Coordinates of C-alpha atoms and ligand atoms in Angstrom, one line a residue:
X180 CA -36.1 49.4 -15.0
X181 CA -36.3 49.8 -11.2
X182 CA -36.4 46.0 -10.9
X183 CA -33.2 45.6 -12.9
X184 CA -31.5 48.3 -10.8
X185 CA -32.6 46.6 -7.5
X186 CA -31.5 43.1 -8.9
X187 CA -28.1 44.6 -9.8
X188 CA -27.6 46.0 -6.3
X189 CA -28.6 42.7 -4.7
X190 CA -26.2 40.8 -6.9
X191 CA -23.4 43.3 -6.2
X192 CA -23.9 42.9 -2.4
X193 CA -24.0 39.1 -2.7
X194 CA -20.7 39.2 -4.7
X195 CA -19.1 41.5 -2.0
X196 CA -20.3 39.2 0.8
X197 CA -19.1 36.1 -1.1
X198 CA -15.6 37.7 -1.7
X199 CA -15.3 38.8 2.0
X200 CA -16.2 35.3 3.2
X201 CA -13.7 33.7 0.7
X202 CA -11.0 36.2 1.8
X203 CA -11.7 35.5 5.5
X204 CA -11.3 31.7 4.9
X205 CA -8.3 31.9 2.4
X206 CA -6.2 34.7 3.9
X207 CA -7.1 33.8 7.4
X208 CA -6.2 30.1 6.9
X209 CA -9.6 29.0 8.3
X210 CA -9.6 25.5 6.8
X211 CA -8.5 22.4 8.6
X212 CA -5.7 20.9 6.5
X213 CA -4.8 18.2 9.0
X214 CA -4.9 14.6 7.7
X215 CA -5.9 13.5 11.2
X216 CA -9.1 15.7 10.9
X217 CA -12.1 13.6 9.9
X218 CA -14.7 15.0 7.4
X219 CA -18.3 14.8 8.5
X220 CA -19.6 11.4 7.2
X221 CA -22.1 12.8 4.7
X222 CA -19.3 15.0 3.1
X223 CA -16.9 12.0 3.0
X224 CA -19.6 9.8 1.4
X225 CA -20.4 12.5 -1.3
X226 CA -16.7 12.9 -2.2
X227 CA -16.4 9.1 -2.4
X228 CA -19.5 8.8 -4.6
X229 CA -18.2 11.6 -6.9
X230 CA -14.8 9.8 -7.2
X231 CA -16.4 6.4 -8.0
X232 CA -18.6 8.0 -10.7
X233 CA -15.7 10.1 -12.1
X234 CA -13.6 6.9 -12.7
X235 CA -16.6 5.1 -14.2
X236 CA -17.0 8.0 -16.6
X237 CA -13.3 8.0 -17.5
X238 CA -13.3 4.3 -18.5
X239 CA -16.3 4.5 -20.8
X240 CA -14.1 4.5 -23.9
X241 CA -11.2 2.5 -22.5
X242 CA -10.6 -0.9 -24.1
X243 CA -9.8 -3.6 -21.5
X244 CA -6.5 -5.2 -22.0
X245 CA -6.3 -7.7 -19.2
X246 CA -3.2 -9.7 -19.2
X247 CA -3.1 -13.6 -19.3
X248 CA -1.8 -14.5 -15.8
X249 CA -1.7 -18.2 -16.6
X250 CA 1.8 -17.6 -17.7
X251 CA 3.7 -18.0 -14.4
X252 CA 6.5 -15.5 -15.2
X253 CA 3.9 -12.8 -15.9
X254 CA 1.9 -13.7 -12.7
X255 CA 4.9 -13.6 -10.5
X256 CA 6.0 -10.3 -12.2
X257 CA 2.6 -8.8 -11.3
X258 CA 2.9 -10.1 -7.7
X259 CA 6.4 -8.5 -7.4
X260 CA 4.9 -5.2 -8.9
X261 CA 2.1 -5.3 -6.2
X262 CA 4.6 -5.9 -3.5
X263 CA 6.9 -3.1 -4.5
X264 CA 4.3 -0.5 -5.6
X265 CA 1.1 -1.2 -3.6
X266 CA 1.6 -3.3 -0.5
X267 CA 2.9 -0.4 1.6
X268 CA -0.6 1.1 1.5
X269 CA -3.1 -1.7 0.5
X270 CA -3.5 -4.9 2.4
X271 CA -2.8 -8.2 0.7
X272 CA -5.6 -10.8 0.3
X273 CA -6.4 -12.0 3.8
X274 CA -3.7 -9.7 5.2
X275 CA -3.8 -6.9 7.8
X276 CA -3.8 -3.2 6.8
X277 CA -0.2 -1.9 6.6
X278 CA 0.9 0.6 9.2
X279 CA 1.0 3.4 6.7
X280 CA -2.6 2.8 5.8
X281 CA -3.7 3.8 9.3
X282 CA -2.0 7.2 8.8
X283 CA -3.7 8.1 5.6
X284 CA -7.0 10.0 5.0
X285 CA -8.9 8.9 3.0
X286 CA -7.7 5.4 3.9
X287 CA -6.4 3.2 1.1
X288 CA -9.1 1.0 -0.3
X289 CA -9.4 -2.6 0.7
X290 CA -8.7 -4.0 -2.8
X291 CA -10.3 -7.4 -2.1
X292 CA -13.6 -5.5 -1.6
X293 CA -13.0 -2.9 -4.3
X294 CA -12.3 -5.6 -6.9
X295 CA -15.8 -7.0 -6.4
X296 CA -17.4 -3.7 -7.2
X297 CA -15.1 -2.3 -9.9
X298 CA -14.3 -3.4 -13.5
X299 CA -10.7 -4.3 -14.4
X300 CA -10.8 -1.1 -16.5
X301 CA -11.6 1.0 -13.4
X302 CA -8.8 -0.8 -11.4
X303 CA -6.4 -0.1 -14.3
X304 CA -7.4 3.5 -14.7
X305 CA -6.9 4.3 -11.0
X306 CA -3.6 2.5 -10.9
X307 CA -2.4 4.5 -13.9
X308 CA -3.8 7.9 -13.1
X309 CA -4.1 7.9 -9.2
X310 CA -6.7 9.8 -7.3
X311 CA -6.4 13.5 -6.7
X312 CA -6.4 14.8 -3.1
X313 CA -5.5 11.3 -1.7
X314 CA -2.3 9.4 -1.3
X315 CA -3.1 7.1 -4.3
X316 CA -0.2 7.7 -6.8
X317 CA -0.4 7.9 -10.6
X318 CA 1.9 5.0 -11.4
X319 CA 1.5 5.7 -15.1
X320 CA 4.1 8.5 -14.8
X321 CA 6.8 5.9 -14.3
X322 CA 5.4 2.5 -15.4
X323 CA 4.1 1.3 -18.7
X324 CA 0.5 0.2 -19.4
X325 CA 1.5 -3.5 -19.8
X326 CA 2.9 -3.7 -16.3
X327 CA -0.1 -1.8 -14.9
X328 CA -2.7 -4.0 -16.7
X329 CA -0.9 -7.1 -15.2
X330 CA -1.3 -5.6 -11.7
X331 CA -4.9 -4.6 -12.3
X332 CA -5.7 -8.1 -13.6
X333 CA -4.0 -9.6 -10.4
X334 CA -6.0 -7.2 -8.2
X335 CA -9.2 -8.2 -10.0
X336 CA -8.5 -11.8 -8.8
X337 CA -8.0 -10.8 -5.2
X338 CA -11.6 -11.7 -4.0
X339 CA -10.9 -15.3 -5.1
X340 CA -7.5 -15.6 -3.4
X341 CA -7.0 -16.9 0.2
X342 CA -4.2 -15.5 2.4
X343 CA -2.4 -18.8 2.0
X344 CA -2.6 -18.8 -1.8
X345 CA -1.4 -15.2 -2.0
X346 CA 1.4 -15.9 0.4
X347 CA 2.6 -18.9 -1.7
X348 CA 2.7 -16.7 -4.8
X349 CA 4.5 -14.0 -2.9
X350 CA 7.1 -16.4 -1.7
X351 CA 7.7 -17.7 -5.2
X352 CA 7.8 -14.2 -6.7
X353 CA 10.3 -13.0 -4.1
X354 CA 12.5 -16.0 -4.5
X355 CA 13.2 -15.1 -8.1
Ligands
HEC402 C1 1.0 5.7 -0.8 C2 -0.2 4.9 -0.6 C3 -0.7 4.2 -1.8 C4 0.0 3.3 -2.7 C5 1.5 3.1 -2.7 C6 -1.0 2.8 -3.6 N1 -2.3 3.2 -3.3 FE1 -4.0 2.7 -4.2 N2 -5.0 4.0 -3.0 C7 -4.5 4.7 -2.0 C8 -5.5 5.5 -1.3 C9 -5.3 6.4 -0.2 C10 -6.7 5.2 -2.0 C11 -8.1 5.7 -1.6 C12 -8.4 7.0 -2.4 C13 -9.9 7.4 -2.2 O1 -10.6 6.8 -1.4 O2 -10.2 8.4 -2.8 C14 -6.4 4.2 -3.0 C15 -7.3 3.7 -3.9 C16 -7.0 2.7 -4.8 C17 -8.0 2.1 -5.7 C18 -9.4 2.5 -5.9 C19 -10.3 1.4 -5.2 C20 -11.7 1.7 -5.3 O3 -12.4 1.7 -4.2 O4 -12.2 2.0 -6.4 C21 -7.3 1.2 -6.5 C22 -7.9 0.3 -7.6 C23 -5.9 1.2 -6.0 N3 -5.8 2.2 -5.1 C24 -4.9 0.4 -6.6 C25 -3.6 0.5 -6.2 C26 -2.5 -0.3 -6.9 C27 -2.8 -1.4 -7.9 C28 -1.4 0.2 -6.3 C29 0.0 -0.2 -6.7 C30 0.3 -0.3 -8.1 C31 -1.7 1.2 -5.4 N4 -3.0 1.4 -5.3 C32 -0.7 1.9 -4.6 C33 -3.2 4.7 -1.6 C34 -2.1 4.1 -2.2

């Protein structure tokens, strides 16, 4: 009985200390909200790993619906989609990071590298749903799945595209 009483007192004290610390942080605004502030590398790496695993979990039951990009009209449509919806933040194959990318934290992924590690389902899921607490938008709120599958299929091809090949496709897409 005495043990239970002591345990209850310890738990109560722990809860009071926890609530005081939470109040000190929340009400006192003691949290660095600046985008320019860098997280310690191990914390950044843990958040990144959690995000990668969370997306992998989300796509377990998702059927891949990659789009046939051999049809030139569809391919150029996907390039136009990438240009208008993605290229402000993500670099093109062989290109430089856009200016906006340097102002964001976490930084927009290098899609040529990401496409080597992620499945087309993962690329689609992120494009459609976005990533919480980052600048990655949920394009599914305004665009349909067909358009987003086409862009995800294009991004999946990025590792095989040279800067010159992409530039040629971009010129053709923008000329239309
Ligand atoms: C306003 C900036 C912004 C725009 C526009 C944007 N993204 Fe992103 N994107 C990000 C950021 C920031 C991240 C990194 C998030 C993180 O690390 O948690 C990201 C991550 C991603 C990833 C995850 C890569 C990985 O490592 O798994 C994919 C895929 C992606 N974006 C695709 C797209 C596509 C396709 C478009 C256009 C349809 C797009 N993004 C538009 C900012 C943007």
